[in-house]
Coordinates of C-alpha atoms in Angstrom, one line a residue:
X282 CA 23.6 -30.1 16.8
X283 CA 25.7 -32.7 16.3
X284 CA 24.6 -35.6 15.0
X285 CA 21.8 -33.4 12.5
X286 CA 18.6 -33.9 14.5
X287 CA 16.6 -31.2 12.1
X288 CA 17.3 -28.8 15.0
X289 CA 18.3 -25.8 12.7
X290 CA 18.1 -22.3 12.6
X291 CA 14.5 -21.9 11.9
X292 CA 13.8 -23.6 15.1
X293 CA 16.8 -22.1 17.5
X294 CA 15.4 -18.3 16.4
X295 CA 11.7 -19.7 17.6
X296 CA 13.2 -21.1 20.8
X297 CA 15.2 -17.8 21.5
X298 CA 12.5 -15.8 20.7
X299 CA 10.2 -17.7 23.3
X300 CA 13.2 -17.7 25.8
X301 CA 12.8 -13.9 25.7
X302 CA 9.5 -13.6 26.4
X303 CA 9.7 -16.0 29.1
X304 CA 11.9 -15.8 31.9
X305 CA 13.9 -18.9 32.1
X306 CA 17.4 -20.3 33.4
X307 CA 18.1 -21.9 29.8
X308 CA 16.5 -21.8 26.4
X309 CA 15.3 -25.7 26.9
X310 CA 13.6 -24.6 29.7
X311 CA 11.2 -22.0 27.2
X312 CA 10.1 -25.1 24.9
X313 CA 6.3 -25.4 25.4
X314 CA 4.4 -27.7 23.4
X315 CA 3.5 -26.9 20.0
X316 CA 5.7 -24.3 19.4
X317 CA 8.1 -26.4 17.0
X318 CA 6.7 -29.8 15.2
X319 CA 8.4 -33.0 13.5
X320 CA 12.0 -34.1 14.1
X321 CA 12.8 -30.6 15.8
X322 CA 10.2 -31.4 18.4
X323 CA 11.6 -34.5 19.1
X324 CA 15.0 -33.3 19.4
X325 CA 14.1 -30.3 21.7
X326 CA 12.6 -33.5 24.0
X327 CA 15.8 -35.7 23.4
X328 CA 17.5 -32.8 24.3
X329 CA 15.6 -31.8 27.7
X330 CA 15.1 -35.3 28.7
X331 CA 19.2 -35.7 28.2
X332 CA 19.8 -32.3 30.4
X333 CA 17.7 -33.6 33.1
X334 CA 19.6 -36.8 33.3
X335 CA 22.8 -34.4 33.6
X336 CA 21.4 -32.5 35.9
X337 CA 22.8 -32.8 39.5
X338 CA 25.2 -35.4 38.4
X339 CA 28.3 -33.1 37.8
X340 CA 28.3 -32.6 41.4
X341 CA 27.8 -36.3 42.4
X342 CA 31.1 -37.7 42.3
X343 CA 30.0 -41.1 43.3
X344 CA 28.2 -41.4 39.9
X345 CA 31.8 -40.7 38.2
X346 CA 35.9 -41.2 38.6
X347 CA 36.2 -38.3 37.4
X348 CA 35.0 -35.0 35.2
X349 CA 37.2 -37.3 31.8
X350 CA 34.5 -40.3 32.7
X351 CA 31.7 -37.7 32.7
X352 CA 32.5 -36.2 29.6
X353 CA 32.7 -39.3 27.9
X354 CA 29.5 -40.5 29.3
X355 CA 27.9 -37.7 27.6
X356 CA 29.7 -38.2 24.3
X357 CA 28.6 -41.5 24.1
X358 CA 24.7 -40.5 25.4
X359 CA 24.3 -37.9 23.2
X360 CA 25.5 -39.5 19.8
X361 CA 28.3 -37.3 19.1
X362 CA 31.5 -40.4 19.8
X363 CA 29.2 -42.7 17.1
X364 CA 28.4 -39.8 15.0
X365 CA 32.5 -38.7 14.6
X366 CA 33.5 -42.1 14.7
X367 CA 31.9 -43.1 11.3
X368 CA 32.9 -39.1 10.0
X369 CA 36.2 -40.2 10.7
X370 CA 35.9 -43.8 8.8
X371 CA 34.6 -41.7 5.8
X372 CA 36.9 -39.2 6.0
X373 CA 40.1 -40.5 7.1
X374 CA 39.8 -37.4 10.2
X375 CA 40.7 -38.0 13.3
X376 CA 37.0 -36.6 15.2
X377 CA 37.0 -39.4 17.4
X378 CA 40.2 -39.2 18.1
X379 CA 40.4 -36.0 19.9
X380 CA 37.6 -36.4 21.9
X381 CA 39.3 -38.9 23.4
X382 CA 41.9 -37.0 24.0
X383 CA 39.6 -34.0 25.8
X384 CA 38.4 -37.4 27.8
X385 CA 42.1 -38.0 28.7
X386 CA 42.7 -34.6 29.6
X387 CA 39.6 -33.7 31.6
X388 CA 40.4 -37.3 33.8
X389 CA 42.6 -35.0 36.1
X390 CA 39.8 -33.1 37.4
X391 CA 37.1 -34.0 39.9
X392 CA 33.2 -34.7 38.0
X393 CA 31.8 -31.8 40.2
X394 CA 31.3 -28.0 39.4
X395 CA 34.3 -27.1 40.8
X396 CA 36.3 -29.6 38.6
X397 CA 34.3 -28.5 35.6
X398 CA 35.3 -24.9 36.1
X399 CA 38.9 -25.3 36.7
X400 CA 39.4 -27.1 33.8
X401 CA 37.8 -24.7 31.5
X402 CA 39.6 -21.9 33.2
X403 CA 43.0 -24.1 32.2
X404 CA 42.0 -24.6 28.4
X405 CA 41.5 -20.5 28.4
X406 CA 44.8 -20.4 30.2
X407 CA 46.5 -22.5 27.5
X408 CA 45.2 -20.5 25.0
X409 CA 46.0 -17.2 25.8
X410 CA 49.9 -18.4 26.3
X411 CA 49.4 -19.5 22.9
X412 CA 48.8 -16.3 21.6
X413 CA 51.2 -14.4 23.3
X414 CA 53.9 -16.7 22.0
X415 CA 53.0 -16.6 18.9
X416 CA 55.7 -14.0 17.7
X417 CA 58.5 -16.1 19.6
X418 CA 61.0 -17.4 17.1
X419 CA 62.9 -19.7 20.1
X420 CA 59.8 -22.1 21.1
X421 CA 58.5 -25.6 19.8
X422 CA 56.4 -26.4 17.8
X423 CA 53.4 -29.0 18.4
X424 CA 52.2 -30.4 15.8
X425 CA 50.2 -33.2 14.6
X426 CA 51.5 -35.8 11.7
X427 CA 49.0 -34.9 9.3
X428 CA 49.9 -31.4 9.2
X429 CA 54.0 -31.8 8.7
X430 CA 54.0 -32.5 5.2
X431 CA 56.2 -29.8 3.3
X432 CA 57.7 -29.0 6.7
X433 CA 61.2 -29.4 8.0
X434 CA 62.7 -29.0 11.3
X435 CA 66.1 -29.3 12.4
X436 CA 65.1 -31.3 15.4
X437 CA 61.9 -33.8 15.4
X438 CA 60.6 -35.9 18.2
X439 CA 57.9 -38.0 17.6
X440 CA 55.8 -39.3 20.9
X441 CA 53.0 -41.6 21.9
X442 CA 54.9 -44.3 19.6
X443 CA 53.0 -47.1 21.6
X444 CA 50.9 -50.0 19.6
X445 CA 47.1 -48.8 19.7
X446 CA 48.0 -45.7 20.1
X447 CA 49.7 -44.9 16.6
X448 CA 49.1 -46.8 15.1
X449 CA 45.9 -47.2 16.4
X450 CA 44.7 -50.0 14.0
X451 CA 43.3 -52.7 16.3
X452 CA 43.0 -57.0 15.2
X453 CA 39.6 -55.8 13.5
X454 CA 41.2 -52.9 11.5
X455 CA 41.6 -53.0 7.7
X456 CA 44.8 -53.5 6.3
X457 CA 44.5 -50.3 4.2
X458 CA 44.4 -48.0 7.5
X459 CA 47.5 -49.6 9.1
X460 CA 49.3 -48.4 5.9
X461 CA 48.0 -45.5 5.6
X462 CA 49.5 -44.9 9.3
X463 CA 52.6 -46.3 8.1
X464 CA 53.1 -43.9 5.5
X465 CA 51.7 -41.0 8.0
X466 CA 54.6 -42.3 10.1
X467 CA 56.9 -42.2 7.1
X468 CA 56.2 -38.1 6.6
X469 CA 57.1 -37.3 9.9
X470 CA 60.3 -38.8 10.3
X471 CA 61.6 -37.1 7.1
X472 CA 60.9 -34.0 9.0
X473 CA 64.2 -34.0 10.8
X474 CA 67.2 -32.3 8.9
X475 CA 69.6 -33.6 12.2
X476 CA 68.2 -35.3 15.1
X477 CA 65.4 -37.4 15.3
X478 CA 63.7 -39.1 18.4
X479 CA 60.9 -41.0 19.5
X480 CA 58.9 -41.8 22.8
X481 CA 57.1 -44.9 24.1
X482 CA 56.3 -45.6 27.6
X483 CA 54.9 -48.4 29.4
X484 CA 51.9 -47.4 30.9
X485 CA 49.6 -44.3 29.9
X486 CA 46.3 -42.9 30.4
X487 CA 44.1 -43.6 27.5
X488 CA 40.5 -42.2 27.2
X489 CA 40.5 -42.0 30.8
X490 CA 42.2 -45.5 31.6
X491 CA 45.7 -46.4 32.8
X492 CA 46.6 -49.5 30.0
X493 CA 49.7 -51.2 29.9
X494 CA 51.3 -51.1 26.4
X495 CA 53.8 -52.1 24.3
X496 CA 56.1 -49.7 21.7
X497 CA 55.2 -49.2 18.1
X498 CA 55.2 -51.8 15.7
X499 CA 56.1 -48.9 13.1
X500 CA 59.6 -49.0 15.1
X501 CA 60.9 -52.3 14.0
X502 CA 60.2 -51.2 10.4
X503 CA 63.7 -48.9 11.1
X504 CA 67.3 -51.4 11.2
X505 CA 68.4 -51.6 15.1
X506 CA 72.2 -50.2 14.2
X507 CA 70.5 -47.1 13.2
X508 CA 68.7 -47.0 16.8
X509 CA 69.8 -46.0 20.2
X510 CA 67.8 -46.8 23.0
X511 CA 67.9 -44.7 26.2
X512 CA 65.3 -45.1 29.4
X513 CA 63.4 -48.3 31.1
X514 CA 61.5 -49.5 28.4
X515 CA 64.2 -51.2 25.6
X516 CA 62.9 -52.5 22.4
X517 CA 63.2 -56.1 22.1
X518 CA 64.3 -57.7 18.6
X519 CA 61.6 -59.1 16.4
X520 CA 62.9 -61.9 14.3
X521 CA 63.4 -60.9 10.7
X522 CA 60.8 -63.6 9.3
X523 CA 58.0 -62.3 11.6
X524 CA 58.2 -58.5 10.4
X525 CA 55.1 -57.1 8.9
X526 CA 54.4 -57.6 5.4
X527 CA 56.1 -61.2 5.4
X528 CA 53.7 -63.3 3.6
X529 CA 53.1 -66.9 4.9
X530 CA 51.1 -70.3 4.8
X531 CA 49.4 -72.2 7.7
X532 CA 48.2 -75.4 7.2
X533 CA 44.9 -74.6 8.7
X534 CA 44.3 -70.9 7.6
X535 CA 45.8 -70.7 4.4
X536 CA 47.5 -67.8 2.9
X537 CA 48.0 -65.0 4.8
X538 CA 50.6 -61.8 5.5
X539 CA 51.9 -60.4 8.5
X540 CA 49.8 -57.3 9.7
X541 CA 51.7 -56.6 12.7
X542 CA 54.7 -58.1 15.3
X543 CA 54.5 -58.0 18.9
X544 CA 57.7 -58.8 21.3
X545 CA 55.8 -60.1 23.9
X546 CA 58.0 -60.5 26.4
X547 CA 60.5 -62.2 24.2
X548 CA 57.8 -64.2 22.9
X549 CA 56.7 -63.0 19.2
X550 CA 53.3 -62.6 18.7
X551 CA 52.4 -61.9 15.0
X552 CA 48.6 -60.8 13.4
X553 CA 47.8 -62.3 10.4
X554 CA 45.1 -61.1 7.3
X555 CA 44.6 -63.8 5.9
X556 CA 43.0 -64.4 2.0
X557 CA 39.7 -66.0 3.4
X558 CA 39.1 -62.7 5.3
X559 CA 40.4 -64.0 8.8
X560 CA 42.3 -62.4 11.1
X561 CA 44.2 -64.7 13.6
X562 CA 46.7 -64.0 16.5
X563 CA 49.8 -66.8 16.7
X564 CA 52.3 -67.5 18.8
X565 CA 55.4 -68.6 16.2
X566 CA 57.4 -70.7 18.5
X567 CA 54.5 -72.7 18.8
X568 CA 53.0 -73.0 16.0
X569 CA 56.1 -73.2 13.8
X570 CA 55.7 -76.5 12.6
X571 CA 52.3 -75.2 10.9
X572 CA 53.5 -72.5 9.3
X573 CA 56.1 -71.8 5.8
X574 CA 57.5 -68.3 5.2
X575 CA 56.5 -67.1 1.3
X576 CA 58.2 -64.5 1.3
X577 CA 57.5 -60.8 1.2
X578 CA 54.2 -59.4 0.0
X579 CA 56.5 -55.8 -1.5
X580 CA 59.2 -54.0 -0.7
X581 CA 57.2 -51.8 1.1
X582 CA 57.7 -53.2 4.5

């Protein structure tokens, strides 16, 4: 009942209750007119007019790519992505997140019954391992960043270091999250007593969708000698003047400081908050001429 539609307790025991006395495939199936009244009628019929919209189409592939697309389909219908999405902006949680991540994870099943099934049967599958390894000392541990602090490990390796992905801040994000991701990132690489390693790749599956992407801005915050770079993907030097937090002045914009630095193909591309509020995408080597390097905005960066 997610997001509160005034569908509560009171009104599921009525439902059930009717649901008994009639026999019925579901308990949407028992409403009857009259039997509930204000904003819990009208979410019974949001909720029966959403079901028959659903109904048939998990076995109608051509409606879907697959059972990921579905699920976020529904998500978005019912309310639940917009009503964890501005949970998470209050809350600094991560709601939204994960559903996308159940999107990402269900895109390697077929939107039929059959798909459906199999992938429910894999989550139980997952979870019972979980518990039977629960008393195994020699295993790893998988954990998010938000719940290493006050933990150590002897060997830490940090994945999904790809830019939109952590961190996730987009052009339109305020400054405040992309350092609060930046300190985030900063507790989990003090995890490592010894060894400490990170992952990017090239192209992933987000939400459902193959993007192309770039590696972590958060990784040219850490000096190249102490770096070394195995695999395809190589992480190309960022000029020192570009890095985020540098602080700058264009002769159109104004004051502004670096919010993040983009290779680009050996091509810097840098995102600039500026002091009028704007938040403006530039191309250095040719824009140069328009711009003077202040300095840094703290010794944070």
């Amino acid at each position: 009942n997610k997001p509160a539609r005034g569908f509560g307790k009171i009104s599921v025991d009525k439902m059930l209750s009717e649901a008994r006395r009639t026999p019925t495939q579901d308990i949407l199936s028992a409403y009857r007119p009259g039997l509930l009244s204000g904003k819990a009628a009208k979410a019974v019929e949001f909720l029966r007019e959403l079901t028959e919209q659903y109904r048939g189409l998990a076995d109608s592939e051509q409606q879907f790519k697959h059972l990921g697309s579905l699920v976020q389909h529904l998500t978005e219908a019912s309310g639940l992505l917009g009503h964890y999405r501005e949970i998470d902006r209050v809350e600094n949680s991560q709601r939204y997140d994960n559903i996308n991540e159940l999107v990402t994870a269900a895109a390697g099943y077929p939107a039929n019954s059959e798909g459906l099934t199999a992938f429910l049967e894999l989550v139980e599958l997952d979870q019972a391992a979980l518990e039977e390894e629960e008393g195994d000392e020699d295993r790893v541990t998988l954990i998010t960043m938000h719940n290493t602090k006050g933990l150590e490990f002897d060997h830490v390796i940090i994945t999904g270091l790809e830019e939109g992905l952590f961190p996730r801040s987009s052009d339109n994000a305020d400054s405040d999250d992309l350092e609060e991701e930046r300190r985030l990132f900063y507790v989990a690489i003090t995890r490592a007593r010894k060894h400490l390693a990170f992952t990017f790749c090239k192209r992933r599956m987000l939400w459902g969708h193959y993007q192309n992407l770039n590696p972590s801005s958060f990784l040219w915050d850490i000096p190249p000698d102490s770096l070394q770079q195995d695999g395809f993907v190589k992480l190309e030097p960022i000029p020192r003047q570009w890095r985020p937090g540098t602080k700058l002045i264009h002769d159109e914009y104004g004051v502004g400081v670096v919010q993040k630095c983009l290779a680009n193909g050996g091509h810097p591309t840098i995102h600039v908050q500026f002091e009028s509020g704007r938040r403006v995408t530039l191309l250095p080597e040719f824009s140069s001429h328009k711009i003077e390097i202040l300095g840094n905005v703290s010794d944070d960066y």
